Each structure stands twice: as structure tokens, then as C-alpha cells.
mmCIF file of C-alpha atoms in Angstrom:
data_model
loop_
_atom_site.group_PDB
_atom_site.id
_atom_site.type_symbol
_atom_site.label_atom_id
_atom_site.label_comp_id
_atom_site.label_asym_id
_atom_site.label_seq_id
_atom_site.Cartn_x
_atom_site.Cartn_y
_atom_site.Cartn_z
ATOM 1 C CA UNK A 1 0.000 0.000 0.000
ATOM 2 C CA UNK A 2 1.366 3.394 -0.984
ATOM 3 C CA UNK A 3 1.523 5.633 2.089
ATOM 4 C CA UNK A 4 0.561 9.299 2.110
ATOM 5 C CA UNK A 5 1.649 11.843 4.672
ATOM 6 C CA UNK A 6 -1.617 13.241 6.027
ATOM 7 C CA UNK A 7 -0.234 14.227 9.448
ATOM 8 C CA UNK A 8 -1.798 17.427 10.754
ATOM 9 C CA UNK A 9 -4.504 17.524 8.069
ATOM 10 C CA UNK A 10 -8.119 18.407 8.814
ATOM 11 C CA UNK A 11 -10.964 16.288 7.419
ATOM 12 C CA UNK A 12 -13.703 18.863 6.798
ATOM 13 C CA UNK A 13 -14.920 17.791 3.340
ATOM 14 C CA UNK A 14 -13.723 15.204 0.831
ATOM 15 C CA UNK A 15 -13.254 18.052 -1.658
ATOM 16 C CA UNK A 16 -9.952 18.696 0.141
ATOM 17 C CA UNK A 17 -8.602 15.181 -0.565
ATOM 18 C CA UNK A 18 -7.318 13.613 -3.766
ATOM 19 C CA UNK A 19 -8.552 10.352 -5.228
ATOM 20 C CA UNK A 20 -5.291 8.711 -4.163
ATOM 21 C CA UNK A 21 -5.547 10.031 -0.591
ATOM 22 C CA UNK A 22 -9.108 8.735 -0.243
ATOM 23 C CA UNK A 23 -8.004 5.354 -1.620
ATOM 24 C CA UNK A 24 -5.212 5.309 0.963
ATOM 25 C CA UNK A 25 -7.654 5.982 3.817
ATOM 26 C CA UNK A 26 -9.933 3.176 2.610
ATOM 27 C CA UNK A 27 -7.016 0.723 2.329
ATOM 28 C CA UNK A 28 -5.845 1.718 5.796
ATOM 29 C CA UNK A 29 -9.378 1.205 7.155
ATOM 30 C CA UNK A 30 -9.497 -2.278 5.634
ATOM 31 C CA UNK A 31 -6.193 -3.119 7.305
ATOM 32 C CA UNK A 32 -7.489 -1.869 10.652
ATOM 33 C CA UNK A 33 -10.691 -3.890 10.188
ATOM 34 C CA UNK A 34 -8.687 -7.065 9.591
ATOM 35 C CA UNK A 35 -6.470 -6.313 12.590
ATOM 36 C CA UNK A 36 -9.526 -5.774 14.800
ATOM 37 C CA UNK A 37 -11.185 -8.984 13.596
ATOM 38 C CA UNK A 38 -8.014 -10.939 14.399
ATOM 39 C CA UNK A 39 -7.970 -9.449 17.887
ATOM 40 C CA UNK A 40 -4.498 -7.984 17.424
ATOM 41 C CA UNK A 41 -3.503 -4.911 19.462
ATOM 42 C CA UNK A 42 -2.970 -1.684 17.514
ATOM 43 C CA UNK A 43 -2.698 0.942 20.254
ATOM 44 C CA UNK A 44 -0.059 2.918 18.349
ATOM 45 C CA UNK A 45 -1.321 6.340 19.495
ATOM 46 C CA UNK A 46 -0.873 5.823 23.236
ATOM 47 C CA UNK A 47 -0.566 9.063 25.156
ATOM 48 C CA UNK A 48 -2.635 11.128 22.738
ATOM 49 C CA UNK A 49 -5.912 12.800 23.703
ATOM 50 C CA UNK A 50 -8.884 13.804 21.543
ATOM 51 C CA UNK A 51 -11.969 15.921 22.193
ATOM 52 C CA UNK A 52 -15.389 15.077 20.754
ATOM 53 C CA UNK A 53 -17.335 18.318 20.404
ATOM 54 C CA UNK A 54 -20.997 17.480 19.785
ATOM 55 C CA UNK A 55 -23.698 20.109 19.257
ATOM 56 C CA UNK A 56 -25.999 17.354 17.954
ATOM 57 C CA UNK A 57 -26.547 13.988 19.639
ATOM 58 C CA UNK A 58 -25.391 10.837 17.892
ATOM 59 C CA UNK A 59 -25.148 7.081 18.200
ATOM 60 C CA UNK A 60 -22.852 5.896 15.387
ATOM 61 C CA UNK A 61 -20.549 8.920 15.165
ATOM 62 C CA UNK A 62 -19.857 9.108 18.895
ATOM 63 C CA UNK A 63 -19.447 5.361 19.345
ATOM 64 C CA UNK A 64 -17.252 5.056 16.245
ATOM 65 C CA UNK A 65 -14.903 7.835 17.369
ATOM 66 C CA UNK A 66 -14.720 6.550 20.938
ATOM 67 C CA UNK A 67 -14.104 2.879 20.137
ATOM 68 C CA UNK A 68 -11.629 3.770 17.378
ATOM 69 C CA UNK A 69 -9.731 6.082 19.731
ATOM 70 C CA UNK A 70 -9.636 3.514 22.531
ATOM 71 C CA UNK A 71 -8.377 0.810 20.151
ATOM 72 C CA UNK A 72 -5.585 3.183 19.105
ATOM 73 C CA UNK A 73 -4.695 3.739 22.782
ATOM 74 C CA UNK A 74 -5.990 7.313 23.048
ATOM 75 C CA UNK A 75 -7.970 9.080 25.768
ATOM 76 C CA UNK A 76 -11.294 10.712 24.893
ATOM 77 C CA UNK A 77 -13.200 13.674 26.312
ATOM 78 C CA UNK A 78 -16.829 13.944 25.186
ATOM 79 C CA UNK A 79 -18.380 17.434 25.191
ATOM 80 C CA UNK A 80 -22.090 17.132 24.476
ATOM 81 C CA UNK A 81 -24.619 19.789 23.434
ATOM 82 C CA UNK A 82 -24.434 21.363 26.901
ATOM 83 C CA UNK A 83 -20.827 20.377 27.621
ATOM 84 C CA UNK A 84 -18.949 23.445 26.412
ATOM 85 C CA UNK A 85 -19.288 27.226 26.256
ATOM 86 C CA UNK A 86 -18.637 27.380 22.498
ATOM 87 C CA UNK A 87 -20.880 29.952 20.862
ATOM 88 C CA UNK A 88 -22.450 30.905 24.203
ATOM 89 C CA UNK A 89 -19.833 32.429 26.499
ATOM 90 C CA UNK A 90 -16.854 31.724 24.280
ATOM 91 C CA UNK A 91 -16.304 32.256 20.568
ATOM 92 C CA UNK A 92 -15.592 29.400 18.166
ATOM 93 C CA UNK A 93 -12.118 30.828 17.538
ATOM 94 C CA UNK A 94 -11.303 30.944 21.254
ATOM 95 C CA UNK A 95 -12.729 27.473 21.864
ATOM 96 C CA UNK A 96 -10.556 26.118 19.047
ATOM 97 C CA UNK A 97 -7.422 27.656 20.538
ATOM 98 C CA UNK A 98 -8.207 26.390 24.040
ATOM 99 C CA UNK A 99 -8.932 22.823 22.943
ATOM 100 C CA UNK A 100 -5.973 22.835 20.581
ATOM 101 C CA UNK A 101 -3.639 23.496 23.532
ATOM 102 C CA UNK A 102 -5.013 20.485 25.425
ATOM 103 C CA UNK A 103 -5.852 17.909 22.762
ATOM 104 C CA UNK A 104 -4.109 16.280 19.815
ATOM 105 C CA UNK A 105 -7.275 16.207 17.688
ATOM 106 C CA UNK A 106 -10.850 17.510 17.732
ATOM 107 C CA UNK A 107 -14.018 16.027 16.263
ATOM 108 C CA UNK A 108 -16.915 18.389 15.590
ATOM 109 C CA UNK A 109 -20.543 17.397 14.976
ATOM 110 C CA UNK A 110 -23.068 20.175 14.683
ATOM 111 C CA UNK A 111 -24.458 22.836 12.446
ATOM 112 C CA UNK A 112 -22.935 25.127 9.799
ATOM 113 C CA UNK A 113 -19.858 23.979 7.909
ATOM 114 C CA UNK A 114 -18.370 27.371 8.726
ATOM 115 C CA UNK A 115 -18.056 26.324 12.373
ATOM 116 C CA UNK A 116 -15.987 23.276 11.438
ATOM 117 C CA UNK A 117 -13.887 25.433 9.100
ATOM 118 C CA UNK A 118 -13.227 27.986 11.856
ATOM 119 C CA UNK A 119 -12.271 25.283 14.336
ATOM 120 C CA UNK A 120 -9.917 23.848 11.733
ATOM 121 C CA UNK A 121 -8.360 27.227 11.053
ATOM 122 C CA UNK A 122 -7.541 28.055 14.692
ATOM 123 C CA UNK A 123 -7.124 24.780 16.612
ATOM 124 C CA UNK A 124 -3.589 24.037 15.451
ATOM 125 C CA UNK A 125 -4.418 20.302 15.567
ATOM 126 C CA UNK A 126 -6.440 18.111 13.173
ATOM 127 C CA UNK A 127 -10.192 18.771 13.170
ATOM 128 C CA UNK A 128 -12.518 16.047 11.858
ATOM 129 C CA UNK A 129 -16.025 16.766 10.594
ATOM 130 C CA UNK A 130 -18.423 14.305 12.227
ATOM 131 C CA UNK A 131 -21.397 15.994 10.504
ATOM 132 C CA UNK A 132 -22.391 19.510 9.554
ATOM 133 C CA UNK A 133 -25.475 20.838 7.814
ATOM 134 C CA UNK A 134 -23.627 20.718 4.484
ATOM 135 C CA UNK A 135 -21.294 17.702 4.658
ATOM 136 C CA UNK A 136 -20.771 14.295 6.302
ATOM 137 C CA UNK A 137 -17.392 13.026 5.036
ATOM 138 C CA UNK A 138 -16.747 10.296 7.622
ATOM 139 C CA UNK A 139 -20.059 8.659 6.679
ATOM 140 C CA UNK A 140 -19.069 8.497 3.021
ATOM 141 C CA UNK A 141 -15.728 6.855 3.799
ATOM 142 C CA UNK A 142 -17.640 4.112 5.621
ATOM 143 C CA UNK A 143 -20.092 3.846 2.731
ATOM 144 C CA UNK A 144 -17.312 3.502 0.190
ATOM 145 C CA UNK A 145 -15.519 0.845 2.238
ATOM 146 C CA UNK A 146 -18.822 -1.063 2.313
ATOM 147 C CA UNK A 147 -19.339 -0.732 -1.453
ATOM 148 C CA UNK A 148 -15.795 -1.981 -2.065
ATOM 149 C CA UNK A 149 -16.461 -4.989 0.152
ATOM 150 C CA UNK A 150 -19.812 -5.842 -1.432
ATOM 151 C CA UNK A 151 -19.237 -4.829 -5.063
ATOM 152 C CA UNK A 152 -15.488 -5.396 -5.343
ATOM 153 C CA UNK A 153 -14.705 -1.886 -6.595
ATOM 154 C CA UNK A 154 -15.803 1.738 -6.514
ATOM 155 C CA UNK A 155 -14.820 2.887 -9.994
ATOM 156 C CA UNK A 156 -17.647 2.507 -12.489
ATOM 157 C CA UNK A 157 -20.345 1.681 -9.932
ATOM 158 C CA UNK A 158 -23.690 3.481 -10.234
ATOM 159 C CA UNK A 159 -25.082 4.943 -7.015
ATOM 160 C CA UNK A 160 -28.652 6.286 -6.922
ATOM 161 C CA UNK A 161 -29.581 8.490 -3.965
ATOM 162 C CA UNK A 162 -33.338 8.866 -3.386
ATOM 163 C CA UNK A 163 -35.092 11.487 -1.277
ATOM 164 C CA UNK A 164 -33.747 14.817 -0.073
ATOM 165 C CA UNK A 165 -30.789 15.088 -2.454
ATOM 166 C CA UNK A 166 -29.809 18.487 -1.024
ATOM 167 C CA UNK A 167 -28.811 17.138 2.395
ATOM 168 C CA UNK A 168 -25.332 16.596 3.819
ATOM 169 C CA UNK A 169 -25.149 12.878 2.997
ATOM 170 C CA UNK A 170 -26.206 13.352 -0.619
ATOM 171 C CA UNK A 171 -23.761 16.254 -1.020
ATOM 172 C CA UNK A 172 -20.908 14.170 0.315
ATOM 173 C CA UNK A 173 -21.848 11.094 -1.710
ATOM 174 C CA UNK A 174 -21.808 13.249 -4.849
ATOM 175 C CA UNK A 175 -18.375 14.630 -3.953
ATOM 176 C CA UNK A 176 -17.017 11.183 -3.112
ATOM 177 C CA UNK A 177 -18.456 9.712 -6.313
ATOM 178 C CA UNK A 178 -16.809 12.421 -8.395
ATOM 179 C CA UNK A 179 -13.474 11.784 -6.666
ATOM 180 C CA UNK A 180 -13.612 7.989 -6.922
ATOM 181 C CA UNK A 181 -15.185 7.449 -10.351
ATOM 182 C CA UNK A 182 -18.730 6.400 -9.414
ATOM 183 C CA UNK A 183 -21.769 7.401 -11.460
ATOM 184 C CA UNK A 184 -23.911 9.431 -9.056
ATOM 185 C CA UNK A 185 -27.638 9.883 -9.616
ATOM 186 C CA UNK A 186 -29.692 12.245 -7.454
ATOM 187 C CA UNK A 187 -33.228 10.873 -7.781
ATOM 188 C CA UNK A 188 -35.442 13.528 -6.235
ATOM 189 C CA UNK A 189 -37.889 16.353 -6.933
ATOM 190 C CA UNK A 190 -36.086 19.427 -8.344
ATOM 191 C CA UNK A 191 -36.937 21.356 -5.162
ATOM 192 C CA UNK A 192 -34.432 19.211 -3.249
ATOM 193 C CA UNK A 193 -31.676 18.726 -5.829
ATOM 194 C CA UNK A 194 -28.119 19.541 -4.728
ATOM 195 C CA UNK A 195 -26.844 23.112 -4.875
ATOM 196 C CA UNK A 196 -26.006 23.960 -8.532
ATOM 197 C CA UNK A 197 -22.593 25.369 -7.599
ATOM 198 C CA UNK A 198 -21.643 22.137 -5.845
ATOM 199 C CA UNK A 199 -22.941 20.109 -8.798
ATOM 200 C CA UNK A 200 -20.714 22.055 -11.177
ATOM 201 C CA UNK A 201 -17.729 21.628 -8.860
ATOM 202 C CA UNK A 202 -18.317 17.874 -8.759
ATOM 203 C CA UNK A 203 -18.739 17.677 -12.533
ATOM 204 C CA UNK A 204 -15.387 19.415 -12.902
ATOM 205 C CA UNK A 205 -13.754 16.815 -10.632
ATOM 206 C CA UNK A 206 -15.595 14.009 -12.438
ATOM 207 C CA UNK A 207 -14.029 14.905 -15.769
ATOM 208 C CA UNK A 208 -10.728 13.564 -14.430
ATOM 209 C CA UNK A 209 -12.094 10.310 -12.959
ATOM 210 C CA UNK A 210 -14.719 9.147 -15.449
ATOM 211 C CA UNK A 211 -17.544 9.740 -12.980
ATOM 212 C CA UNK A 212 -20.879 11.197 -14.060
ATOM 213 C CA UNK A 213 -23.384 13.335 -12.142
ATOM 214 C CA UNK A 214 -27.071 13.013 -13.028
ATOM 215 C CA UNK A 215 -30.072 14.805 -11.517
ATOM 216 C CA UNK A 216 -33.496 13.337 -12.272
ATOM 217 C CA UNK A 217 -36.995 13.259 -10.825
ATOM 218 C CA UNK A 218 -37.787 10.023 -12.717
ATOM 219 C CA UNK A 219 -37.663 7.214 -10.140
ATOM 220 C CA UNK A 220 -37.699 4.357 -12.637
ATOM 221 C CA UNK A 221 -35.020 5.835 -14.892
ATOM 222 C CA UNK A 222 -32.936 7.001 -11.950
ATOM 223 C CA UNK A 223 -32.778 3.573 -10.321
ATOM 224 C CA UNK A 224 -32.630 1.436 -13.485
ATOM 225 C CA UNK A 225 -29.693 -0.994 -13.280
ATOM 226 C CA UNK A 226 -28.112 0.923 -10.366
ATOM 227 C CA UNK A 227 -25.551 -0.972 -8.294
ATOM 228 C CA UNK A 228 -26.309 0.916 -5.072
ATOM 229 C CA UNK A 229 -29.653 2.305 -3.899
ATOM 230 C CA UNK A 230 -29.151 4.794 -1.082
ATOM 231 C CA UNK A 231 -31.645 6.813 0.945
ATOM 232 C CA UNK A 232 -31.765 8.888 4.116
ATOM 233 C CA UNK A 233 -34.384 10.335 6.455
ATOM 234 C CA UNK A 234 -36.696 12.900 4.869
ATOM 235 C CA UNK A 235 -36.276 15.439 7.667
ATOM 236 C CA UNK A 236 -32.715 15.803 8.915
ATOM 237 C CA UNK A 237 -31.597 16.333 12.506
ATOM 238 C CA UNK A 238 -32.155 19.923 13.588
ATOM 239 C CA UNK A 239 -34.853 20.661 11.001
ATOM 240 C CA UNK A 240 -38.320 21.667 12.312
ATOM 241 C CA UNK A 241 -41.005 19.005 12.776
ATOM 242 C CA UNK A 242 -43.323 21.125 10.646
ATOM 243 C CA UNK A 243 -41.379 19.931 7.606
ATOM 244 C CA UNK A 244 -42.739 16.384 7.897
ATOM 245 C CA UNK A 245 -46.052 17.094 6.161
ATOM 246 C CA UNK A 246 -44.340 18.854 3.257
ATOM 247 C CA UNK A 247 -41.583 16.261 2.865
ATOM 248 C CA UNK A 248 -43.973 13.300 3.061
ATOM 249 C CA UNK A 249 -46.115 14.789 0.296
ATOM 250 C CA UNK A 250 -43.017 15.549 -1.790
ATOM 251 C CA UNK A 251 -40.992 12.387 -1.235
ATOM 252 C CA UNK A 252 -43.364 9.442 -0.772
ATOM 253 C CA UNK A 253 -42.951 8.592 -4.467
ATOM 254 C CA UNK A 254 -39.213 8.205 -3.754
ATOM 255 C CA UNK A 255 -39.620 5.621 -0.994
ATOM 256 C CA UNK A 256 -37.379 2.588 -1.479
ATOM 257 C CA UNK A 257 -39.610 -0.448 -2.018
ATOM 258 C CA UNK A 258 -38.966 -4.007 -3.115
ATOM 259 C CA UNK A 259 -40.249 -3.186 -6.615
ATOM 260 C CA UNK A 260 -37.738 -0.356 -6.809
ATOM 261 C CA UNK A 261 -34.900 -2.658 -5.714
ATOM 262 C CA UNK A 262 -35.868 -5.110 -8.436
ATOM 263 C CA UNK A 263 -35.600 -2.263 -10.957
ATOM 264 C CA UNK A 264 -31.972 -1.809 -9.910
ATOM 265 C CA UNK A 265 -29.107 -3.919 -11.201
ATOM 266 C CA UNK A 266 -28.421 -7.554 -10.438
ATOM 267 C CA UNK A 267 -26.869 -7.934 -6.981
ATOM 268 C CA UNK A 268 -27.682 -4.307 -6.119
ATOM 269 C CA UNK A 269 -27.297 -3.314 -2.489
ATOM 270 C CA UNK A 270 -29.440 -1.065 -0.302
ATOM 271 C CA UNK A 271 -27.703 1.535 1.876
ATOM 272 C CA UNK A 272 -28.822 3.974 4.571
ATOM 273 C CA UNK A 273 -26.664 6.009 6.972
ATOM 274 C CA UNK A 274 -29.179 5.454 9.835
ATOM 275 C CA UNK A 275 -31.225 6.020 11.841
ATOM 276 C CA UNK A 276 -34.006 4.910 9.493
ATOM 277 C CA UNK A 277 -37.774 5.214 9.719
ATOM 278 C CA UNK A 278 -38.674 1.774 8.349
ATOM 279 C CA UNK A 279 -41.333 0.903 10.935
ATOM 280 C CA UNK A 280 -43.177 2.394 13.909
ATOM 281 C CA UNK A 281 -40.796 1.177 16.635
ATOM 282 C CA UNK A 282 -39.407 4.637 17.488
ATOM 283 C CA UNK A 283 -41.033 7.606 19.219
ATOM 284 C CA UNK A 284 -40.745 9.855 16.158
ATOM 285 C CA UNK A 285 -41.751 7.072 13.805
ATOM 286 C CA UNK A 286 -44.857 6.398 15.884
ATOM 287 C CA UNK A 287 -45.760 10.093 16.063
ATOM 288 C CA UNK A 288 -45.373 10.646 12.334
ATOM 289 C CA UNK A 289 -47.094 7.355 11.550
ATOM 290 C CA UNK A 290 -50.130 8.270 13.615
ATOM 291 C CA UNK A 291 -50.267 11.786 12.179
ATOM 292 C CA UNK A 292 -50.013 10.731 8.534
ATOM 293 C CA UNK A 293 -51.201 7.121 8.463
ATOM 294 C CA UNK A 294 -47.807 5.678 7.493
ATOM 295 C CA UNK A 295 -46.154 2.389 8.454
ATOM 296 C CA UNK A 296 -42.755 3.529 7.163
ATOM 297 C CA UNK A 297 -41.174 6.511 5.465
ATOM 298 C CA UNK A 298 -38.064 6.518 3.270
ATOM 299 C CA UNK A 299 -37.740 2.704 3.090
ATOM 300 C CA UNK A 300 -40.066 -0.209 3.692
ATOM 301 C CA UNK A 301 -39.465 -2.749 6.425
ATOM 302 C CA UNK A 302 -39.304 -5.428 3.725
ATOM 303 C CA UNK A 303 -36.303 -3.809 2.016
ATOM 304 C CA UNK A 304 -34.589 -2.756 5.251
ATOM 305 C CA UNK A 305 -34.603 -6.335 6.576
ATOM 306 C CA UNK A 306 -33.879 -7.970 3.211
ATOM 307 C CA UNK A 307 -30.709 -9.501 1.783
ATOM 308 C CA UNK A 308 -30.282 -6.311 -0.264
ATOM 309 C CA UNK A 309 -29.610 -4.349 2.926
ATOM 310 C CA UNK A 310 -26.027 -3.693 4.074
ATOM 311 C CA UNK A 311 -26.884 -0.929 6.526
ATOM 312 C CA UNK A 312 -25.250 -2.561 9.542
ATOM 313 C CA UNK A 313 -22.060 -3.228 7.601
ATOM 314 C CA UNK A 314 -22.027 0.523 6.910
ATOM 315 C CA UNK A 315 -22.560 1.208 10.594
ATOM 316 C CA UNK A 316 -19.633 -0.975 11.682
ATOM 317 C CA UNK A 317 -17.415 0.525 8.988
ATOM 318 C CA UNK A 318 -17.799 3.967 10.557
ATOM 319 C CA UNK A 319 -15.436 2.731 13.265
ATOM 320 C CA UNK A 320 -12.793 1.352 10.904
ATOM 321 C CA UNK A 321 -12.717 4.355 8.574
ATOM 322 C CA UNK A 322 -12.693 6.890 11.423
ATOM 323 C CA UNK A 323 -9.819 4.942 12.948
ATOM 324 C CA UNK A 324 -7.952 5.288 9.653
ATOM 325 C CA UNK A 325 -8.608 9.049 9.544
ATOM 326 C CA UNK A 326 -7.378 9.617 13.091
ATOM 327 C CA UNK A 327 -4.326 7.413 12.663
ATOM 328 C CA UNK A 328 -3.356 9.033 9.342
ATOM 329 C CA UNK A 329 -3.705 12.600 10.610
ATOM 330 C CA UNK A 330 -2.112 12.047 14.024
ATOM 331 C CA UNK A 331 0.793 9.706 13.215
#
């Protein structure tokens, strides 16, 4: 494996990384996954400390960062939504400089991308984007590791994203696809297509990798012979509940069903970054279900629990790819 020197680098968006650097991170993640499965110690970052700065709650992102850090021998401080003074009594710039004096790396999960960028500019140590309103790069690394495992390659694969194609996951999938040579299809109503400026930026990148970027509202055409069918919740974390009625009316036609999966390519896989509203077994799912007479939202229970689904492989791979990011930027 060709090594790249990523020490001291931030991971704020995959736009900042080359195709070769992303490939390196994925190869490193696969090596860490094998090492973990064999039960071999890999605590090569003993003595280092990281801070997890969360303005939004999380299951996968927090657990992935914590377990990955512990495996690497690091100590972790978790600062939840009420755990720091950032933005309240202390500016983002000052918070960055304080944490940067105490920690070797900082993860941020919260709101505007500008906050992550400001932390990265002033911390003096690597800052990793665990999710912002605009981007979710660590999720896409896990997704791409999963696609490689299930499909054998990234280059030339066709990935169709259904639903709110303007959200952070869709944005980052489009960027990652452009970088790694996948054919990305945003299958959604035009009202929730990705930002045109970002689309043009990705098309420019795609010209060098053979990737293509397609925006369509035609569900059948958009999913025809696709290798990967991907969806996400219709109302993202932090958005008002009032959006549910509007999004349900707009996006129900884009729900992932078994008929839709059969329209995709042979051996297609179904992906979702989770959490998913595929039944009524959650508080929000039950509330929305009762209000709108639904048993599921973006994906049916049948698809979610089917052999097409690789969602829990994705979830596990968050840990391995985040471990690779931290190791590469701190070693």
C-alpha cells in the first residue's frame, strides 16, 4: 500500500482530498478492520488525547470515534450539546485555541460547515467533521468501504440516492463519487436537488475520474440498473417538525420499495446512513405514523430487513474508517 503523509490535516470535506488520498484511507481502514477482527492490538497512538465536540446527539458517530480512539490507545473527552461554552460564552475561535492546547485532535458534529472550518483554522491540531449541515465526510468513507467490500470496486459503480438530495449525505456522496469514479444519480424532486454550484464543482472533478453526475426526478429511470440504492431520512436532525407534512407529500414517491430494488441492477445493495424510519418502533416514527397514516417513510421494512440491505455493515465501517482518519492525521 502506498503511504501518504496526512499528518496534521483536517478532514472537513472530501473536496480537500485527492482520489489517491481517499483510496489510501480506505485501504488503511481495511487493514485496521482485519487487525480488529483478528484481535491484534494496535494501540499505536498511546498518550494522545482527543476531544469530541458534539452540538448534535449521535449514536454511530460518537461510538465510532470513541471505540476507534480507545483501540488506538488514546484518551477521549466527550463534550455534548451542553458540555462546552462554544458559541455561548466563548467564541468558536477561542474554543478552538483552548482545545488545541489540550488535545491532539478535535471532532466536531453540529451545524454550519463554517463552524468546522473555523475550528480547523484556529485549533492548530487536526479537526474532523463528524457531521455539519452541508457535509458528512466520515459517513461516506464508511459507505465507500462497504461498497468496495460488497461490489469489489468503486470505480464505475452506479449509485442512486433517493429522497432529499440536497442534504449533507447526498452532497458528500456526490463529492465522493466524483473523486472515486462512481456514477452518481440524485433521484429527487427538483426542489431538493443539490446546490447547482456544488454540482458544477463535482462535474469538474468528475471529468478527471470518469464519474458522471445526473439529476433526475424520474424514479424508474434514476434507479434502473443501479448498483447501489441509497436513501436517508426525509427530515434531517435539527430541522423543524413542521417539515414532515411537506416532505412526506413531496418524497413518498421516492420511498425505497422491493419493486424499486428489483428495478436496480443484479446484486444491487441497499444503503442507509441510519437512523431509518422503516417501521413504527421509534417515538418519532410512531408520532409521524399516527399523524399521517404511514407504516414507514423513506424505506419499507421489507427492504430494510432484506438480503439487499447492508446498513449494519455501513454502521460498523464507521469505526474502521474513522480509525484510519485519526491514525493518518495524528501519526
